[in-house]
Amino acid sequence: QKEVEQNSGPLSVPEGAIASLNCTYSDRGSQSFFWYRQYSGKSPELIMFIYSNGDKEDGRFTAQLNKASQYVSLLIRDSQPSDSATYLCAVRNAGGTSYGKLTFGQGTILTVHP
Amino acid sequence: NAGVMQNPRHLVRRRGQEARLRCSPMKGHSHVYWYRQLPEEGLKFMVYLQKENIIDESGMPKERFSAEFPKEGPSILRIQQVVRGDSAAYFCASSPRGSVQYFGPGTRLTVT
């Protein structure tokens, strides 16, 4: 079982729709969760982070965390063609020498078509 | 406020040569991380450093790879005797106090 799993996609949504990206993780000790966006040939760009169960909203983006189910998601409202990218879910454990290290999923390719 | 800086952005090396990748963290950030992204693969952690200390090198290959973050100057990832399998994008990230990590533009290494 992979430590962090995402559907590779591609996920295709029409412009203006809600895109829903999902991620599960295996380590119950995980404390912090991050979503990065990566355009082709570019570096990862931080979109959101979430530490506590529930929802966290920032503009068109909402991150949702359920630690009991070991599940984190990202919703993108009013999707735009410029949102087309690979979305990376990252998880950080706490404690010991692993503190700070991020474990990434394979990424979900999102395509928003006009 | 400048972001994380990496150089060179593109590096071509022949098999057997050495590659040196440099990373300057964001101002005020004392934690540096190196990740590697192989073609068609995800980002993999390599090493975590603070000034003059290696905190976690659990993702570093046992041979040919080394990293440092001296008291003065950038962090350096060194790959000795490169092989074709080392061709990848190498990303550096920095953070204040080990929290949220911000990535640099990366160095694309090509081994011929």
PDB file of C-alpha atoms in Angstrom:
ATOM      1  CA  GLN A   1       0.000   0.000   0.000  1.00  0.00           C
ATOM      2  CA  LYS A   2       1.329   3.403  -0.971  1.00  0.00           C
ATOM      3  CA  GLU A   3       1.745   5.912   1.838  1.00  0.00           C
ATOM      4  CA  VAL A   4      -0.220   8.593  -0.008  1.00  0.00           C
ATOM      5  CA  GLU A   5      -2.633   7.667  -2.777  1.00  0.00           C
ATOM      6  CA  GLN A   6      -4.367   9.778  -5.350  1.00  0.00           C
ATOM      7  CA  ASN A   7      -6.310   8.932  -8.475  1.00  0.00           C
ATOM      8  CA  SER A   8      -3.973   9.784 -11.329  1.00  0.00           C
ATOM      9  CA  GLY A   9      -6.858  10.916 -13.521  1.00  0.00           C
ATOM     10  CA  PRO A  10      -7.073  12.637 -15.800  1.00  0.00           C
ATOM     11  CA  LEU A  11     -10.054  14.356 -14.249  1.00  0.00           C
ATOM     12  CA  SER A  12     -11.903  16.443 -16.773  1.00  0.00           C
ATOM     13  CA  VAL A  13     -14.475  19.065 -15.773  1.00  0.00           C
ATOM     14  CA  PRO A  14     -16.196  21.832 -17.706  1.00  0.00           C
ATOM     15  CA  GLU A  15     -15.395  25.443 -17.013  1.00  0.00           C
ATOM     16  CA  GLY A  16     -17.395  26.763 -14.079  1.00  0.00           C
ATOM     17  CA  ALA A  17     -17.919  23.342 -12.493  1.00  0.00           C
ATOM     18  CA  ILE A  18     -16.612  22.050  -9.160  1.00  0.00           C
ATOM     19  CA  ALA A  19     -13.514  19.864  -9.357  1.00  0.00           C
ATOM     20  CA  SER A  20     -13.093  17.355  -6.538  1.00  0.00           C
ATOM     21  CA  LEU A  21      -9.664  15.874  -5.869  1.00  0.00           C
ATOM     22  CA  ASN A  22      -9.153  13.099  -3.341  1.00  0.00           C
ATOM     23  CA  CYS A  23      -6.259  11.707  -1.359  1.00  0.00           C
ATOM     24  CA  THR A  24      -5.887   8.940   1.215  1.00  0.00           C
ATOM     25  CA  TYR A  25      -2.918   8.255   3.477  1.00  0.00           C
ATOM     26  CA  SER A  26      -1.803   5.231   5.420  1.00  0.00           C
ATOM     27  CA  ASP A  27       0.034   6.654   8.460  1.00  0.00           C
ATOM     28  CA  ARG A  28      -2.359   7.528  11.278  1.00  0.00           C
ATOM     29  CA  GLY A  29       0.397   9.616  12.862  1.00  0.00           C
ATOM     30  CA  SER A  30       0.247  12.135  10.020  1.00  0.00           C
ATOM     31  CA  GLN A  31      -0.302  15.642  11.323  1.00  0.00           C
ATOM     32  CA  SER A  32      -0.231  18.087   8.435  1.00  0.00           C
ATOM     33  CA  PHE A  33      -1.652  17.960   4.951  1.00  0.00           C
ATOM     34  CA  PHE A  34      -0.848  20.048   1.912  1.00  0.00           C
ATOM     35  CA  TRP A  35      -2.100  20.565  -1.596  1.00  0.00           C
ATOM     36  CA  TYR A  36       0.315  21.736  -4.277  1.00  0.00           C
ATOM     37  CA  ARG A  37      -0.369  22.581  -7.899  1.00  0.00           C
ATOM     38  CA  GLN A  38       2.213  21.787 -10.538  1.00  0.00           C
ATOM     39  CA  TYR A  39       2.027  23.009 -14.099  1.00  0.00           C
ATOM     40  CA  SER A  40       3.875  20.988 -16.708  1.00  0.00           C
ATOM     41  CA  GLY A  41       7.598  21.687 -16.523  1.00  0.00           C
ATOM     42  CA  LYS A  42       7.246  23.904 -13.450  1.00  0.00           C
ATOM     43  CA  SER A  43       7.766  23.526  -9.736  1.00  0.00           C
ATOM     44  CA  PRO A  44       5.079  22.725  -7.145  1.00  0.00           C
ATOM     45  CA  GLU A  45       3.151  25.731  -5.900  1.00  0.00           C
ATOM     46  CA  LEU A  46       1.457  25.637  -2.512  1.00  0.00           C
ATOM     47  CA  ILE A  47      -2.306  26.033  -2.664  1.00  0.00           C
ATOM     48  CA  MET A  48      -3.490  25.113   0.806  1.00  0.00           C
ATOM     49  CA  PHE A  49      -2.565  23.348   3.999  1.00  0.00           C
ATOM     50  CA  ILE A  50      -4.819  21.897   6.680  1.00  0.00           C
ATOM     51  CA  TYR A  51      -4.026  20.552  10.123  1.00  0.00           C
ATOM     52  CA  SER A  52      -7.421  19.990  11.797  1.00  0.00           C
ATOM     53  CA  ASN A  53     -10.464  17.909  10.935  1.00  0.00           C
ATOM     54  CA  GLY A  54     -13.091  19.740   8.951  1.00  0.00           C
ATOM     55  CA  ASP A  55     -13.076  22.257   6.149  1.00  0.00           C
ATOM     56  CA  LYS A  56     -10.756  25.121   5.373  1.00  0.00           C
ATOM     57  CA  GLU A  57     -11.673  27.613   2.685  1.00  0.00           C
ATOM     58  CA  ASP A  58      -9.484  30.031   0.745  1.00  0.00           C
ATOM     59  CA  GLY A  59     -11.116  31.769  -2.180  1.00  0.00           C
ATOM     60  CA  ARG A  60     -12.267  29.168  -4.713  1.00  0.00           C
ATOM     61  CA  PHE A  61     -10.436  26.378  -2.876  1.00  0.00           C
ATOM     62  CA  THR A  62     -11.688  24.247   0.022  1.00  0.00           C
ATOM     63  CA  ALA A  63      -9.601  21.613   1.729  1.00  0.00           C
ATOM     64  CA  GLN A  64     -11.372  18.915   3.729  1.00  0.00           C
ATOM     65  CA  LEU A  65      -9.741  16.625   6.271  1.00  0.00           C
ATOM     66  CA  ASN A  66     -11.098  13.515   7.971  1.00  0.00           C
ATOM     67  CA  LYS A  67      -8.390  11.935  10.114  1.00  0.00           C
ATOM     68  CA  ALA A  68     -10.604   9.036  11.217  1.00  0.00           C
ATOM     69  CA  SER A  69     -11.013   8.001   7.583  1.00  0.00           C
ATOM     70  CA  GLN A  70      -7.458   9.087   6.699  1.00  0.00           C
ATOM     71  CA  TYR A  71      -8.816  11.135   3.874  1.00  0.00           C
ATOM     72  CA  VAL A  72      -8.136  14.626   2.591  1.00  0.00           C
ATOM     73  CA  SER A  73      -9.724  16.348  -0.376  1.00  0.00           C
ATOM     74  CA  LEU A  74      -9.526  19.558  -2.360  1.00  0.00           C
ATOM     75  CA  LEU A  75     -12.531  21.210  -3.962  1.00  0.00           C
ATOM     76  CA  ILE A  76     -12.080  23.836  -6.639  1.00  0.00           C
ATOM     77  CA  ARG A  77     -15.199  25.906  -7.271  1.00  0.00           C
ATOM     78  CA  ASP A  78     -15.873  27.758 -10.520  1.00  0.00           C
ATOM     79  CA  SER A  79     -13.074  25.867 -12.245  1.00  0.00           C
ATOM     80  CA  GLN A  80     -11.131  27.790 -14.876  1.00  0.00           C
ATOM     81  CA  PRO A  81      -8.992  26.536 -17.765  1.00  0.00           C
ATOM     82  CA  SER A  82      -6.011  28.038 -15.912  1.00  0.00           C
ATOM     83  CA  ASP A  83      -6.640  25.494 -13.136  1.00  0.00           C
ATOM     84  CA  SER A  84      -5.588  22.724 -15.525  1.00  0.00           C
ATOM     85  CA  ALA A  85      -2.527  21.209 -13.866  1.00  0.00           C
ATOM     86  CA  THR A  86      -1.364  18.290 -11.752  1.00  0.00           C
ATOM     87  CA  TYR A  87      -2.486  18.500  -8.124  1.00  0.00           C
ATOM     88  CA  LEU A  88      -0.218  16.948  -5.560  1.00  0.00           C
ATOM     89  CA  CYS A  89      -1.339  15.819  -2.136  1.00  0.00           C
ATOM     90  CA  ALA A  90       1.428  15.840   0.492  1.00  0.00           C
ATOM     91  CA  VAL A  91       1.459  14.532   4.036  1.00  0.00           C
ATOM     92  CA  ARG A  92       3.823  15.274   6.874  1.00  0.00           C
ATOM     93  CA  ASN A  93       4.331  13.127   9.945  1.00  0.00           C
ATOM     94  CA  ALA A  94       5.267  14.574  13.285  1.00  0.00           C
ATOM     95  CA  GLY A  95       8.031  13.689  15.630  1.00  0.00           C
ATOM     96  CA  GLY A  96      11.523  12.305  15.422  1.00  0.00           C
ATOM     97  CA  THR A  97      13.774  12.826  12.484  1.00  0.00           C
ATOM     98  CA  SER A  98      10.839  12.612  10.075  1.00  0.00           C
ATOM     99  CA  TYR A  99       9.568  16.006  11.137  1.00  0.00           C
ATOM    100  CA  GLY A 100       9.415  18.265   8.102  1.00  0.00           C
ATOM    101  CA  LYS A 101       9.670  15.562   5.459  1.00  0.00           C
ATOM    102  CA  LEU A 102       6.752  15.562   3.016  1.00  0.00           C
ATOM    103  CA  THR A 103       5.456  12.390   1.413  1.00  0.00           C
ATOM    104  CA  PHE A 104       3.711  13.065  -1.899  1.00  0.00           C
ATOM    105  CA  GLY A 105       1.066  11.223  -3.819  1.00  0.00           C
ATOM    106  CA  GLN A 106       1.481  10.576  -7.526  1.00  0.00           C
ATOM    107  CA  GLY A 107      -0.708  13.556  -8.366  1.00  0.00           C
ATOM    108  CA  THR A 108      -4.054  13.966 -10.135  1.00  0.00           C
ATOM    109  CA  ILE A 109      -4.098  15.544 -13.569  1.00  0.00           C
ATOM    110  CA  LEU A 110      -6.966  18.026 -13.831  1.00  0.00           C
ATOM    111  CA  THR A 111      -8.202  19.349 -17.151  1.00  0.00           C
ATOM    112  CA  VAL A 112     -10.769  22.137 -17.240  1.00  0.00           C
ATOM    113  CA  HIS A 113     -12.295  22.479 -20.695  1.00  0.00           C
ATOM    114  CA  PRO A 114     -14.074  25.609 -21.946  1.00  0.00           C
TER     115      PRO A 114
ATOM    116  CA  ASN B   1      10.897  39.227  -1.147  1.00  0.00           C
ATOM    117  CA  ALA B   2      12.742  36.761  -3.336  1.00  0.00           C
ATOM    118  CA  GLY B   3      11.561  33.193  -3.330  1.00  0.00           C
ATOM    119  CA  VAL B   4      13.667  30.058  -3.198  1.00  0.00           C
ATOM    120  CA  MET B   5      16.444  30.258  -5.750  1.00  0.00           C
ATOM    121  CA  GLN B   6      18.058  27.347  -7.496  1.00  0.00           C
ATOM    122  CA  ASN B   7      20.858  27.229  -9.996  1.00  0.00           C
ATOM    123  CA  PRO B   8      21.598  26.183 -12.535  1.00  0.00           C
ATOM    124  CA  ARG B   9      18.100  25.736 -13.947  1.00  0.00           C
ATOM    125  CA  HIS B  10      19.356  23.235 -16.509  1.00  0.00           C
ATOM    126  CA  LEU B  11      22.463  21.112 -16.219  1.00  0.00           C
ATOM    127  CA  VAL B  12      23.866  18.647 -18.716  1.00  0.00           C
ATOM    128  CA  ARG B  13      26.519  16.214 -17.608  1.00  0.00           C
ATOM    129  CA  ARG B  14      28.188  13.254 -19.259  1.00  0.00           C
ATOM    130  CA  ARG B  15      28.188   9.920 -17.491  1.00  0.00           C
ATOM    131  CA  GLY B  16      30.881   9.835 -14.814  1.00  0.00           C
ATOM    132  CA  GLN B  17      30.991  13.599 -14.233  1.00  0.00           C
ATOM    133  CA  GLU B  18      29.960  15.408 -11.080  1.00  0.00           C
ATOM    134  CA  ALA B  19      26.837  17.513 -10.751  1.00  0.00           C
ATOM    135  CA  ARG B  20      26.489  20.324  -8.214  1.00  0.00           C
ATOM    136  CA  LEU B  21      23.074  21.802  -7.594  1.00  0.00           C
ATOM    137  CA  ARG B  22      22.677  24.936  -5.479  1.00  0.00           C
ATOM    138  CA  CYS B  23      19.759  26.217  -3.461  1.00  0.00           C
ATOM    139  CA  SER B  24      19.333  29.515  -1.648  1.00  0.00           C
ATOM    140  CA  PRO B  25      16.341  29.466   0.705  1.00  0.00           C
ATOM    141  CA  MET B  26      13.872  32.280   1.144  1.00  0.00           C
ATOM    142  CA  LYS B  27      14.988  35.048   3.462  1.00  0.00           C
ATOM    143  CA  GLY B  28      14.395  34.062   7.041  1.00  0.00           C
ATOM    144  CA  HIS B  29      14.103  30.356   6.263  1.00  0.00           C
ATOM    145  CA  SER B  30      16.589  28.077   7.963  1.00  0.00           C
ATOM    146  CA  HIS B  31      15.198  24.700   6.882  1.00  0.00           C
ATOM    147  CA  VAL B  32      16.042  23.257   3.459  1.00  0.00           C
ATOM    148  CA  TYR B  33      14.693  20.126   1.788  1.00  0.00           C
ATOM    149  CA  TRP B  34      15.708  18.416  -1.431  1.00  0.00           C
ATOM    150  CA  TYR B  35      13.283  16.376  -3.532  1.00  0.00           C
ATOM    151  CA  ARG B  36      13.728  14.504  -6.798  1.00  0.00           C
ATOM    152  CA  GLN B  37      11.111  14.009  -9.498  1.00  0.00           C
ATOM    153  CA  LEU B  38      11.918  11.330 -12.004  1.00  0.00           C
ATOM    154  CA  PRO B  39      10.107  11.372 -15.366  1.00  0.00           C
ATOM    155  CA  GLU B  40       6.526  10.127 -14.939  1.00  0.00           C
ATOM    156  CA  GLU B  41       7.047   9.681 -11.204  1.00  0.00           C
ATOM    157  CA  GLY B  42       6.076  11.606  -8.129  1.00  0.00           C
ATOM    158  CA  LEU B  43       8.161  13.821  -5.928  1.00  0.00           C
ATOM    159  CA  LYS B  44      10.432  11.879  -3.600  1.00  0.00           C
ATOM    160  CA  PHE B  45      12.081  13.273  -0.493  1.00  0.00           C
ATOM    161  CA  MET B  46      15.855  13.096  -0.418  1.00  0.00           C
ATOM    162  CA  VAL B  47      17.276  15.085   2.485  1.00  0.00           C
ATOM    163  CA  TYR B  48      16.379  17.687   5.120  1.00  0.00           C
ATOM    164  CA  LEU B  49      19.000  20.129   6.392  1.00  0.00           C
ATOM    165  CA  GLN B  50      19.357  23.040   8.731  1.00  0.00           C
ATOM    166  CA  LYS B  51      22.399  25.267   8.865  1.00  0.00           C
ATOM    167  CA  GLU B  52      25.465  23.027   9.213  1.00  0.00           C
ATOM    168  CA  ASN B  53      23.337  19.995  10.113  1.00  0.00           C
ATOM    169  CA  ILE B  54      21.764  17.107   8.236  1.00  0.00           C
ATOM    170  CA  ILE B  55      18.500  16.364  10.020  1.00  0.00           C
ATOM    171  CA  ASP B  56      17.108  13.537   7.883  1.00  0.00           C
ATOM    172  CA  GLU B  57      18.832  11.879   4.935  1.00  0.00           C
ATOM    173  CA  SER B  58      16.604   8.821   4.776  1.00  0.00           C
ATOM    174  CA  GLY B  59      15.763   9.438   1.110  1.00  0.00           C
ATOM    175  CA  MET B  60      19.308   9.842  -0.142  1.00  0.00           C
ATOM    176  CA  PRO B  61      20.856   7.056  -2.201  1.00  0.00           C
ATOM    177  CA  LYS B  62      23.648   5.453  -0.188  1.00  0.00           C
ATOM    178  CA  GLU B  63      26.355   6.143  -2.733  1.00  0.00           C
ATOM    179  CA  ARG B  64      27.376   9.097  -4.905  1.00  0.00           C
ATOM    180  CA  PHE B  65      24.920  11.571  -3.370  1.00  0.00           C
ATOM    181  CA  SER B  66      25.716  14.092  -0.653  1.00  0.00           C
ATOM    182  CA  ALA B  67      24.242  17.339   0.624  1.00  0.00           C
ATOM    183  CA  GLU B  68      25.361  20.220   2.766  1.00  0.00           C
ATOM    184  CA  PHE B  69      24.040  23.515   4.061  1.00  0.00           C
ATOM    185  CA  PRO B  70      27.017  25.515   5.315  1.00  0.00           C
ATOM    186  CA  LYS B  71      26.899  28.393   7.739  1.00  0.00           C
ATOM    187  CA  GLU B  72      27.441  30.783   4.864  1.00  0.00           C
ATOM    188  CA  GLY B  73      26.185  30.302   1.331  1.00  0.00           C
ATOM    189  CA  PRO B  74      23.642  28.088  -0.382  1.00  0.00           C
ATOM    190  CA  SER B  75      22.751  24.479   0.219  1.00  0.00           C
ATOM    191  CA  ILE B  76      24.463  22.146  -2.238  1.00  0.00           C
ATOM    192  CA  LEU B  77      23.359  18.763  -3.513  1.00  0.00           C
ATOM    193  CA  ARG B  78      26.290  16.904  -5.026  1.00  0.00           C
ATOM    194  CA  ILE B  79      26.041  13.884  -7.273  1.00  0.00           C
ATOM    195  CA  GLN B  80      29.300  12.170  -8.100  1.00  0.00           C
ATOM    196  CA  GLN B  81      29.888   9.953 -11.130  1.00  0.00           C
ATOM    197  CA  VAL B  82      26.448  10.611 -12.581  1.00  0.00           C
ATOM    198  CA  VAL B  83      24.574   7.882 -14.457  1.00  0.00           C
ATOM    199  CA  ARG B  84      21.663   8.160 -16.879  1.00  0.00           C
ATOM    200  CA  GLY B  85      19.232   7.177 -14.129  1.00  0.00           C
ATOM    201  CA  ASP B  86      20.107  10.390 -12.285  1.00  0.00           C
ATOM    202  CA  SER B  87      18.385  12.430 -15.008  1.00  0.00           C
ATOM    203  CA  ALA B  88      15.511  14.127 -13.234  1.00  0.00           C
ATOM    204  CA  ALA B  89      14.204  17.401 -11.870  1.00  0.00           C
ATOM    205  CA  TYR B  90      15.700  18.263  -8.497  1.00  0.00           C
ATOM    206  CA  PHE B  91      13.676  20.622  -6.359  1.00  0.00           C
ATOM    207  CA  CYS B  92      14.704  22.465  -3.272  1.00  0.00           C
ATOM    208  CA  ALA B  93      12.156  23.713  -0.755  1.00  0.00           C
ATOM    209  CA  SER B  94      12.611  25.930   2.267  1.00  0.00           C
ATOM    210  CA  SER B  95      10.559  26.677   5.339  1.00  0.00           C
ATOM    211  CA  PRO B  96      10.727  28.651   8.531  1.00  0.00           C
ATOM    212  CA  ARG B  97      10.900  26.379  11.601  1.00  0.00           C
ATOM    213  CA  GLY B  98      10.030  23.242   9.644  1.00  0.00           C
ATOM    214  CA  SER B  99       6.489  24.263   8.757  1.00  0.00           C
ATOM    215  CA  VAL B 100       5.055  25.016   5.304  1.00  0.00           C
ATOM    216  CA  GLN B 101       7.515  24.326   2.499  1.00  0.00           C
ATOM    217  CA  TYR B 102       7.952  26.581  -0.517  1.00  0.00           C
ATOM    218  CA  PHE B 103       9.585  25.186  -3.613  1.00  0.00           C
ATOM    219  CA  GLY B 104      12.197  26.656  -5.865  1.00  0.00           C
ATOM    220  CA  PRO B 105      12.059  26.481  -9.683  1.00  0.00           C
ATOM    221  CA  GLY B 106      14.127  23.302  -9.790  1.00  0.00           C
ATOM    222  CA  THR B 107      17.220  22.105 -11.626  1.00  0.00           C
ATOM    223  CA  ARG B 108      16.679  19.835 -14.608  1.00  0.00           C
ATOM    224  CA  LEU B 109      19.608  17.441 -14.794  1.00  0.00           C
ATOM    225  CA  THR B 110      20.240  15.572 -18.001  1.00  0.00           C
ATOM    226  CA  VAL B 111      22.930  12.902 -18.125  1.00  0.00           C
ATOM    227  CA  THR B 112      24.164  12.009 -21.601  1.00  0.00           C
TER     228      THR B 112
END
